[in-house]
Amino acid sequence: MTATVTKTDTYDTIVVGGGPNGLICAAYLAKAGARVLLVERRHETGGGLNTDEYYGFRLNLHAIYHMMSDVMPAYGDLALPEFGLRYVYPHVACAFPFEDGKALCFTKDLDETVASIATISDHDADCFRRMWGEFQPMLDQYIIPLTYQLPLPVVDQVVEIGQTEIGERLNEISELSPVEVIDEYGFTDPRVRMALLSFSAMWGFHLEDPLGYLYPVYLCRMIEAGLVKGGSHRLSSALYRVLVSNGGEVLDDSEVTRIHLDGGRAVAVEVADGHRFEASTIASTLNPEQTFLQLVGAENLSNDLRHAVEPWEWEERTLFGLHLGIEGEVTSRHPEPRVNEAMITFLGLETEDDLHEHLERVDAGTAGGDEWLHLTVPSHHDRTMAPAGHELVRAEQVVLYDEGWDSGTQAFGDQALELIRRHVDLGRIVLRREYPPTHIEAKLRTMKRGSIKHGSYTNLQMGFNRPNDLCSQVATPIPGLFTCGASNYAGGMIIGGPGYLGAKVVGESLGLELPGGSAE
Ligand SMILES: Cc1cc2nc3c(=O)[nH]c(=O)nc-3n(C[C@H](O)[C@H](O)[C@H](O)COP(=O)(O)OP(=O)(O)OC[C@H]3O[C@@H](n4cnc5c(N)ncnc54)[C@H](O)[C@@H]3O)c2cc1C
């Protein structure tokens, strides 16, 4: 989708990178009246929202579960449903089938979830109700609103949140690792604990490291998550339409190779074919290594900025995907019927110890593809995801990045398939596509080493420190240059936070007011 651009023109804003955050930033600014150019390296916008179509099978190779779909400001402010966006919300969000015929089902009905846990442990069912009861006000009053507000310095944020009882409780939880959170609420059953830890582990988080206020997000919002009807790319298409219908321009197939400074101010971007586009403001959604070290150039950074940017840490764990097009049906063999209805089914592990041991093998590089994966059958929830008479299967698992992936991919995929076949009846496989971490970074340069979130969530890279204390307010020490991708606060995933904050701050610098303001 390339809109016409006048190649010598000057813009109010050039947005670098057309993933969800770049599109949100550009769409808001265009709607607010700015003259916007969005520049994307690939042949299409979307970034982590890409959906590749193979003769009628729609493969979400990256993001599929949208945790903040109904609460991200862009949804309402930009009237995305009017531009074609529809979500489906499977009632059974996550299922954990066990070998003895029992299953844990986390559904959108709290009582049903509690009853499911009670089939395994009455005690843990009570713990879950208590935990859920605390997490909901934490999310509603603090976590969700804060996702769309600029971060305060750590101490100020703790003081601000700690003004209320539930805020104080959130501060306590934020100090804990996922394992400590479930200890805190008193869970004892090894299967329930495994399930509750899987919500964090599936994204590569280390279960013994504090996760800030993200544990409640990755549990509760995953249970509330939706799938985009027609594939995740439909969200980027809706944002694209908002952008161009408000006069914004898109230049795809154009890698930004340079951000030019003049007198210390960012004034222009240069793309691979040598064209230069000038703007009053430049908003980069690329990772800090790209934006500062490569595009601006390490030699043009102040010492402070260079020292803030250079130590950027990448996640150790990433994801391996296996996508299957099936002629005929895909049916879980488990006696609990809700397993077959689930948006995500976790296969392969029974207890908390199994999970810890598996993750140790992942980190040692010795885990097999047949140990643990989570499975989604998108076509069970949305018939448009596969041709008539066919189903689409998507399996994903946590792995380490390794340059050797290219040779080991098929064997690992075979093992994953073996694990799936142990639990699920599959018709004839007519399409098979492995998606190892090396393919992730080859497709999206922002996702170095198969990074899910443009950089790990350590204390030094979260909140006010994301990407560093000089740039977390979106404006950077370089006048005219702003950053607002997943490596900025509030981080990765399809949450729409960085792009929204990017638009807000860039808009203010241009004297524009954003449409909606639903996050205020
Ligand atoms: C395998 C995988 C599965 C995931 N699943 C989920 C999920 O289910 N749910 C979820 O919420 N999140 C998921 N994520 C995370 C999510 O995809 C990302 O956090 C999100 O896409 C980040 O958005 P962004 O706009 O900041 O960056 P990106 O999506 O990375 O977009 C950046 C854009 O910049 C472009 N670009 C790069 N370099 C240049 C350049 N030099 N010039 C111009 N353009 C450039 C890229 O091509 C890309 O389009 C997943 C990630 C991975 C890797």
XYZ file of C-alpha atoms and ligand atoms in Angstrom:
573
model
C 0.000 0.000 0.000
C 1.986 3.004 -1.148
C 0.399 6.422 -1.128
C 1.902 9.058 -3.399
C 4.613 11.130 -1.800
C 6.211 14.276 -3.081
C 9.810 13.373 -2.625
C 11.178 16.789 -1.765
C 8.413 17.783 0.579
C 8.514 18.884 4.180
C 6.305 17.279 6.785
C 5.215 18.150 10.294
C 6.153 14.618 11.310
C 7.899 11.668 9.781
C 7.154 8.420 11.594
C 9.823 5.757 11.134
C 8.471 2.187 11.147
C 4.946 1.097 10.270
C 4.232 -1.413 13.039
C 1.311 -0.957 15.437
C 3.010 1.853 17.341
C 4.118 3.744 14.233
C 0.672 3.431 12.692
C -1.084 4.559 15.869
C 1.250 7.527 16.247
C 0.891 8.532 12.588
C -2.888 8.042 12.498
C -3.497 10.168 15.608
C -1.262 12.958 14.332
C -2.838 12.968 10.873
C -6.285 13.070 12.440
C -5.167 15.966 14.628
C -4.248 17.880 11.474
C -0.512 17.242 11.111
C 1.086 16.630 7.739
C 2.447 13.118 8.298
C 4.687 10.748 6.360
C 5.101 7.182 7.623
C 8.121 5.302 6.268
C 8.247 1.500 6.379
C 11.068 -0.834 5.302
C 8.839 -3.733 4.241
C 6.457 -3.953 1.306
C 3.533 -3.503 3.672
C 2.803 -1.754 6.932
C 1.837 -3.719 10.032
C 5.126 -4.807 11.626
C 4.243 -7.355 14.305
C 0.629 -7.264 13.093
C 1.487 -9.008 9.846
C -0.768 -11.772 8.579
C 0.679 -13.794 5.701
C -1.909 -15.402 3.460
C -1.138 -18.715 1.743
C -3.922 -19.821 -0.576
C -6.629 -18.915 1.886
C -4.848 -19.743 5.164
C -4.185 -16.566 7.138
C -1.079 -17.017 9.238
C -0.484 -14.586 12.081
C 3.249 -15.137 12.240
C 3.706 -12.623 15.053
C 1.034 -11.092 17.263
C -2.267 -12.930 17.535
C -3.635 -12.417 21.077
C -4.597 -8.790 21.673
C -4.735 -8.195 25.409
C -5.703 -4.522 25.388
C -7.993 -4.576 22.359
C -11.013 -3.132 24.142
C -9.166 -0.664 26.373
C -6.495 0.868 24.160
C -7.451 4.489 23.436
C -6.860 4.132 19.687
C -9.790 1.738 19.394
C -12.348 4.412 20.240
C -10.460 7.640 19.509
C -9.735 6.578 15.948
C -13.109 4.821 15.508
C -11.304 1.686 14.320
C -14.466 -0.440 13.929
C -15.611 2.075 11.295
C -12.433 1.224 9.387
C -13.107 -2.504 9.390
C -11.690 -3.729 12.713
C -13.605 -6.541 14.427
C -12.503 -8.669 17.352
C -13.679 -12.106 18.364
C -13.443 -12.948 22.054
C -13.387 -16.713 22.655
C -15.221 -17.468 25.893
C -12.715 -20.142 26.926
C -9.467 -18.212 26.853
C -6.930 -20.791 28.025
C -7.131 -24.507 28.732
C -4.651 -26.815 30.413
C -5.598 -30.452 29.722
C -4.089 -33.086 32.024
C -3.391 -36.767 31.529
C -5.929 -37.925 34.140
C -8.788 -36.412 32.127
C -9.070 -33.241 34.193
C -8.506 -29.806 32.698
C -8.142 -26.268 33.962
C -10.213 -23.826 31.935
C -9.793 -20.076 32.330
C -12.872 -18.457 30.849
C -14.372 -14.996 30.647
C -16.747 -15.973 33.471
C -15.005 -15.805 36.854
C -17.385 -18.282 38.526
C -16.803 -20.790 35.751
C -13.025 -20.409 36.075
C -13.182 -20.798 39.840
C -15.361 -23.908 39.433
C -12.843 -25.342 36.991
C -9.978 -24.772 39.432
C -12.100 -26.347 42.190
C -12.195 -29.620 40.238
C -8.489 -29.784 41.059
C -8.212 -27.842 44.319
C -10.925 -26.102 46.357
C -8.232 -24.244 48.233
C -6.649 -22.851 45.062
C -10.070 -21.957 43.668
C -10.574 -19.694 46.704
C -7.081 -18.240 46.251
C -7.863 -17.452 42.618
C -11.092 -15.647 43.497
C -9.240 -13.548 46.060
C -6.381 -12.765 43.667
C -8.746 -11.893 40.814
C -10.729 -9.663 43.169
C -7.581 -7.676 43.944
C -6.210 -7.623 40.405
C -9.325 -6.127 38.804
C -9.243 -2.790 40.671
C -5.453 -2.700 40.231
C -5.983 -2.964 36.484
C -8.931 -0.585 36.279
C -7.609 2.126 38.576
C -3.898 1.977 37.858
C -2.366 -0.448 35.396
C -4.568 0.251 32.371
C -4.673 4.062 32.782
C -0.919 4.173 33.470
C -0.221 2.288 30.240
C -1.382 5.401 28.406
C 0.323 8.050 30.556
C 3.966 9.042 30.517
C 5.914 7.220 33.226
C 6.902 9.007 36.404
C 10.325 8.497 37.984
C 10.209 5.223 39.931
C 9.972 6.704 43.434
C 7.348 9.287 42.417
C 5.290 6.555 40.785
C 5.397 4.374 43.896
C 4.321 7.328 46.058
C 1.557 8.295 43.633
C 0.160 4.759 43.422
C 0.544 4.143 47.137
C -2.086 6.784 48.023
C -4.839 4.162 48.170
C -5.106 0.744 49.762
C -5.320 -1.092 46.439
C -2.482 1.023 45.064
C -0.324 0.105 48.029
C -1.124 -3.536 47.376
C -0.141 -3.056 43.715
C 3.192 -1.620 44.833
C 3.755 -4.753 46.936
C 2.865 -7.087 44.068
C 5.132 -5.161 41.701
C 8.147 -6.126 43.791
C 7.449 -9.828 43.320
C 8.383 -12.418 40.728
C 5.590 -14.551 39.218
C 6.505 -17.413 41.579
C 6.358 -15.046 44.556
C 2.996 -13.662 43.431
C 1.375 -17.080 43.470
C 3.079 -17.868 46.787
C 1.690 -14.605 48.136
C -1.869 -15.640 47.275
C -1.295 -19.087 48.777
C -1.655 -21.380 45.744
C -0.458 -24.900 46.559
C -1.584 -27.301 43.829
C 1.280 -28.110 41.402
C -1.034 -28.128 38.387
C -2.755 -24.863 39.228
C 0.619 -23.267 39.923
C 1.961 -24.513 36.593
C -1.015 -22.970 34.807
C -0.743 -19.636 36.616
C 2.965 -19.414 35.829
C 2.426 -20.343 32.192
C 0.703 -17.011 31.526
C 4.061 -15.292 32.134
C 6.354 -18.089 30.942
C 4.724 -18.247 27.496
C 6.192 -14.804 26.759
C 9.685 -15.802 27.826
C 9.596 -14.097 31.216
C 11.846 -15.529 33.900
C 9.633 -16.808 36.678
C 12.009 -15.837 39.472
C 12.509 -12.224 38.338
C 10.206 -9.395 39.494
C 7.819 -8.412 36.745
C 6.661 -5.023 38.007
C 2.924 -4.704 37.634
C 2.867 -7.023 34.635
C 1.845 -10.273 36.339
C -1.809 -9.152 36.637
C -1.701 -7.883 33.045
C -0.437 -11.121 31.538
C -2.924 -13.187 33.542
C -6.130 -11.154 33.510
C -5.769 -9.448 30.166
C -4.826 -12.708 28.451
C -8.080 -14.182 29.730
C -9.864 -11.110 28.311
C -7.861 -11.165 25.064
C -9.380 -11.114 21.603
C -8.365 -12.233 18.125
C -8.723 -9.913 15.151
C -11.318 -11.205 12.731
C -9.574 -11.901 9.443
C -6.110 -11.806 11.025
C -4.063 -9.324 13.030
C -3.177 -7.372 9.904
C -6.736 -6.035 9.867
C -5.794 -3.822 12.829
C -2.934 -2.320 10.844
C -5.221 -1.928 7.820
C -7.738 -0.022 9.936
C -4.993 2.267 11.273
C -3.618 2.717 7.754
C -7.057 3.771 6.542
C -7.404 6.315 9.350
C -3.993 7.690 8.414
C -4.567 8.078 4.685
C -8.166 9.223 5.025
C -6.822 12.112 7.100
C -4.273 13.089 4.477
C -1.338 11.084 5.859
C 1.130 9.568 3.413
C 2.809 6.171 3.518
C 6.089 5.261 1.889
C 6.565 1.513 2.050
C 9.432 -0.606 0.709
C 11.716 2.155 1.955
C 14.265 1.486 4.647
C 15.288 4.555 6.607
C 19.078 4.565 6.497
C 19.833 7.882 8.151
C 18.318 10.480 10.449
C 20.010 13.758 9.544
C 20.832 16.425 12.108
C 21.359 20.095 11.426
C 22.881 22.143 14.225
C 22.131 19.238 16.580
C 18.458 19.097 15.596
C 16.850 16.141 13.771
C 15.603 17.569 10.498
C 15.301 14.827 7.888
C 15.337 11.113 7.142
C 17.088 9.469 4.244
C 15.831 6.224 2.724
C 17.718 3.438 0.972
C 17.288 4.879 -2.530
C 18.906 8.125 -1.387
C 15.798 10.298 -1.154
C 15.633 12.710 1.724
C 12.459 13.870 3.455
C 12.418 16.824 5.810
C 10.217 17.328 8.832
C 9.792 19.487 11.919
C 9.625 16.325 14.037
C 10.775 12.736 13.550
C 9.203 9.927 15.587
C 11.110 6.650 15.476
C 9.474 3.391 16.522
C 12.667 1.404 15.923
C 14.774 -0.016 18.726
C 17.384 2.239 20.401
C 20.321 0.578 18.642
C 18.732 1.347 15.281
C 17.472 4.837 16.066
C 20.517 6.225 17.814
C 23.566 4.128 17.006
C 22.763 3.372 13.367
C 20.440 6.075 12.027
C 21.599 9.137 13.963
C 25.092 7.648 14.300
C 27.000 6.991 17.516
C 29.403 9.786 16.550
C 26.571 12.333 16.702
C 25.393 11.458 20.208
C 26.357 13.253 23.389
C 28.302 11.075 25.806
C 25.297 10.896 28.123
C 22.980 9.716 25.391
C 25.483 7.233 23.970
C 26.060 5.743 27.425
C 22.305 5.530 27.983
C 21.706 3.757 24.676
C 24.671 1.403 24.340
C 23.913 -1.099 27.127
C 20.545 -2.109 25.614
C 19.740 -5.709 26.585
C 17.844 -8.156 24.407
C 15.579 -10.886 25.697
C 17.281 -14.262 26.079
C 14.162 -16.217 25.230
C 12.123 -15.925 22.086
C 9.481 -17.945 20.227
C 9.362 -20.742 17.675
C 6.185 -21.016 15.623
C 4.670 -23.903 13.703
C 1.721 -23.133 11.413
C -0.334 -25.875 9.790
C -3.075 -25.778 7.200
C -5.315 -28.808 7.660
C -7.783 -30.390 5.280
C -10.613 -31.671 7.445
C -11.012 -31.166 11.160
C -8.843 -30.380 14.144
C -10.250 -31.846 17.348
C -8.844 -32.174 20.828
C -8.971 -35.734 22.118
C -9.371 -34.614 25.715
C -12.673 -35.552 27.425
C -13.263 -31.959 28.647
C -15.123 -30.364 25.684
C -14.006 -26.834 26.565
C -10.408 -27.764 25.701
C -11.494 -27.909 22.084
C -13.161 -24.497 22.363
C -10.201 -22.710 23.941
C -8.389 -19.817 22.303
C -5.114 -21.220 23.691
C -4.427 -24.785 24.812
C -1.204 -25.508 26.667
C 0.198 -28.948 25.896
C 2.966 -31.071 27.331
C 3.394 -30.215 31.019
C 1.578 -31.378 34.136
C 3.130 -29.639 37.145
C 5.026 -26.565 38.269
C 8.217 -28.625 38.572
C 7.791 -29.753 34.961
C 7.614 -26.113 33.915
C 10.729 -25.043 35.826
C 12.683 -28.043 34.552
C 11.541 -27.395 31.000
C 12.614 -23.746 31.185
C 16.007 -24.805 32.549
C 16.428 -26.997 29.483
C 15.295 -24.115 27.257
C 17.999 -21.925 28.776
C 20.579 -24.682 28.396
C 19.584 -25.065 24.749
C 18.608 -28.714 25.252
C 14.791 -28.561 25.281
C 13.077 -30.570 22.572
C 10.239 -29.284 20.427
C 7.921 -31.923 21.902
C 8.078 -30.689 25.514
C 5.740 -27.699 25.867
C 3.801 -25.521 23.486
C 0.644 -23.478 23.298
C -1.783 -24.114 20.518
C -4.445 -22.014 18.846
C -6.824 -23.037 16.109
C -7.763 -19.584 14.755
C -10.309 -21.054 12.336
C -12.305 -22.492 15.268
C -13.058 -18.901 16.286
C -13.166 -17.218 12.902
C -14.076 -19.204 9.798
C -12.362 -16.658 7.542
C -8.927 -17.798 8.735
C -8.914 -20.941 6.564
C -10.587 -22.038 3.323
C -13.878 -23.943 3.534
C -13.375 -27.508 4.742
C -10.003 -26.622 6.268
C -8.615 -25.507 9.618
C -5.585 -23.453 10.589
C -3.343 -24.477 13.496
C -0.792 -22.237 15.189
C 1.623 -23.615 17.769
C 4.215 -21.546 19.539
C 6.859 -22.303 22.116
C 9.562 -20.596 24.098
C 13.070 -21.163 22.765
C 16.485 -19.545 22.850
C 17.765 -17.478 19.969
C 20.520 -19.282 18.117
C 21.944 -18.588 14.708
C 21.864 -22.345 14.038
C 18.067 -22.280 13.854
C 18.050 -22.374 10.090
C 19.336 -25.944 9.993
C 17.441 -27.331 13.020
C 14.069 -25.884 12.165
C 12.430 -28.828 10.441
C 13.453 -31.389 13.073
C 12.186 -29.103 15.855
C 8.934 -28.636 13.939
C 8.610 -32.438 13.610
C 8.891 -32.756 17.383
C 6.282 -30.047 17.927
C 3.973 -31.847 15.526
C 4.465 -35.076 17.444
C 3.376 -33.355 20.670
C 0.322 -31.877 18.950
C -0.653 -35.253 17.500
C -0.500 -36.796 20.974
C -3.369 -34.515 22.031
C -5.211 -33.503 18.901
C -6.713 -35.315 15.918
C -5.532 -33.569 12.771
C -6.831 -34.047 9.247
C -4.395 -34.026 6.330
C -1.642 -31.414 6.489
C -1.747 -29.348 3.302
C 0.421 -26.440 4.490
C 3.279 -26.425 6.960
C 5.356 -23.412 7.880
C 7.942 -23.212 10.654
C 8.775 -19.762 11.950
C 12.028 -19.804 13.939
C 13.595 -16.780 15.681
C 15.988 -16.184 12.777
C 12.982 -15.586 10.527
C 11.493 -13.153 13.044
C 14.520 -10.869 12.932
C 14.875 -11.264 9.168
C 11.297 -10.089 8.664
C 11.286 -7.330 11.264
C 14.658 -5.686 11.896
C 13.298 -4.141 15.076
C 13.031 -7.626 16.596
C 16.723 -8.408 16.874
C 17.478 -11.942 18.077
C 13.793 -12.753 17.671
C 12.932 -10.178 20.336
C 9.244 -10.145 21.260
C 9.289 -6.745 22.933
C 12.176 -4.829 21.320
C 14.349 -5.492 24.375
C 14.097 -7.225 27.713
C 12.134 -6.051 30.734
C 14.819 -5.532 33.342
C 14.568 -2.889 36.057
C 16.894 -0.762 33.967
C 14.641 -1.078 30.931
C 11.159 -0.726 32.409
C 8.914 2.158 33.389
C 10.762 5.463 33.573
C 13.890 3.654 32.362
C 12.413 2.424 29.082
C 14.371 2.822 26.873
C 16.414 4.950 29.315
C 15.766 7.876 31.628
C 16.673 10.374 28.878
C 14.100 9.161 26.351
C 11.188 7.627 28.282
C 9.196 10.846 27.980
C 9.164 10.295 24.181
C 11.145 13.487 23.526
C 14.859 12.683 23.307
C 17.866 14.908 24.085
C 18.092 15.507 20.326
C 15.630 18.314 19.531
C 13.080 17.245 16.942
C 13.676 13.516 17.556
C 11.128 11.404 19.446
C 10.956 7.665 20.171
C 7.737 5.699 20.572
C 8.062 2.010 19.657
C 7.946 -1.056 21.876
C 11.366 -0.227 23.326
C 9.760 2.849 24.898
C 7.390 2.827 27.868
C 4.892 1.044 28.178
C 6.725 -1.647 26.230
C 6.003 -4.350 23.707
C 2.905 -6.283 22.685
C -0.159 -4.926 20.952
C -1.088 -2.530 23.719
C -0.953 0.694 21.721
C 0.765 2.552 24.564
C 4.038 3.808 23.064
C 2.418 4.917 19.801
C -0.329 6.772 21.653
C 2.141 8.532 23.946
C 4.316 9.287 20.926
C 1.420 11.022 19.196
C 0.559 12.933 22.351
C 4.047 14.327 22.928
C 4.819 14.991 19.266
C 1.365 16.559 18.890
C 2.006 18.869 21.846
C 5.314 19.955 20.339
C 3.414 20.854 17.154
C 0.692 22.665 19.104
C -1.928 20.040 18.218
C -4.529 18.401 20.390
C -5.125 14.707 19.860
C -8.581 13.437 18.946
C -10.494 11.666 21.685
C -8.283 11.885 24.700
C -10.024 8.797 26.068
C -6.973 7.910 28.145
C -7.212 11.074 30.241
C 6.723 -14.412 17.363
C 6.064 -13.254 18.056
C 4.771 -13.389 18.521
C 4.146 -12.325 19.161
N 2.870 -12.488 19.590
C 2.241 -11.469 20.191
C 0.879 -11.608 20.587
O 0.245 -12.637 20.383
N 0.293 -10.550 21.200
C 0.946 -9.364 21.394
O 0.343 -8.439 21.945
N 2.226 -9.199 21.005
C 2.884 -10.224 20.409
N 4.170 -10.065 19.993
C 4.844 -8.774 20.238
C 4.441 -7.681 19.243
O 4.420 -8.194 17.929
C 5.421 -6.503 19.311
O 5.687 -6.152 20.642
C 4.864 -5.300 18.550
O 4.689 -5.634 17.192
C 5.775 -4.084 18.638
O 5.192 -3.043 17.889
P 6.043 -1.819 17.301
O 5.152 -1.028 16.435
O 6.702 -1.121 18.415
O 7.206 -2.470 16.447
P 7.173 -3.493 15.224
O 5.922 -4.263 15.208
O 8.464 -4.213 15.313
O 7.189 -2.546 13.962
C 8.330 -1.824 13.582
C 8.270 -1.565 12.092
O 9.446 -0.847 11.699
C 9.893 -1.358 10.450
N 11.311 -1.047 10.285
C 12.381 -1.669 10.823
N 13.516 -1.051 10.451
C 13.142 -0.014 9.651
C 13.859 1.002 8.964
N 15.190 1.108 9.044
N 13.164 1.890 8.216
C 11.805 1.834 8.142
N 11.079 0.883 8.788
C 11.745 -0.011 9.536
C 9.609 -2.840 10.565
O 9.584 -3.450 9.285
C 8.254 -2.837 11.265
O 7.192 -2.777 10.347
C 4.832 -11.101 19.352
C 6.142 -10.966 18.881
C 6.760 -12.025 18.245
C 8.162 -11.870 17.756
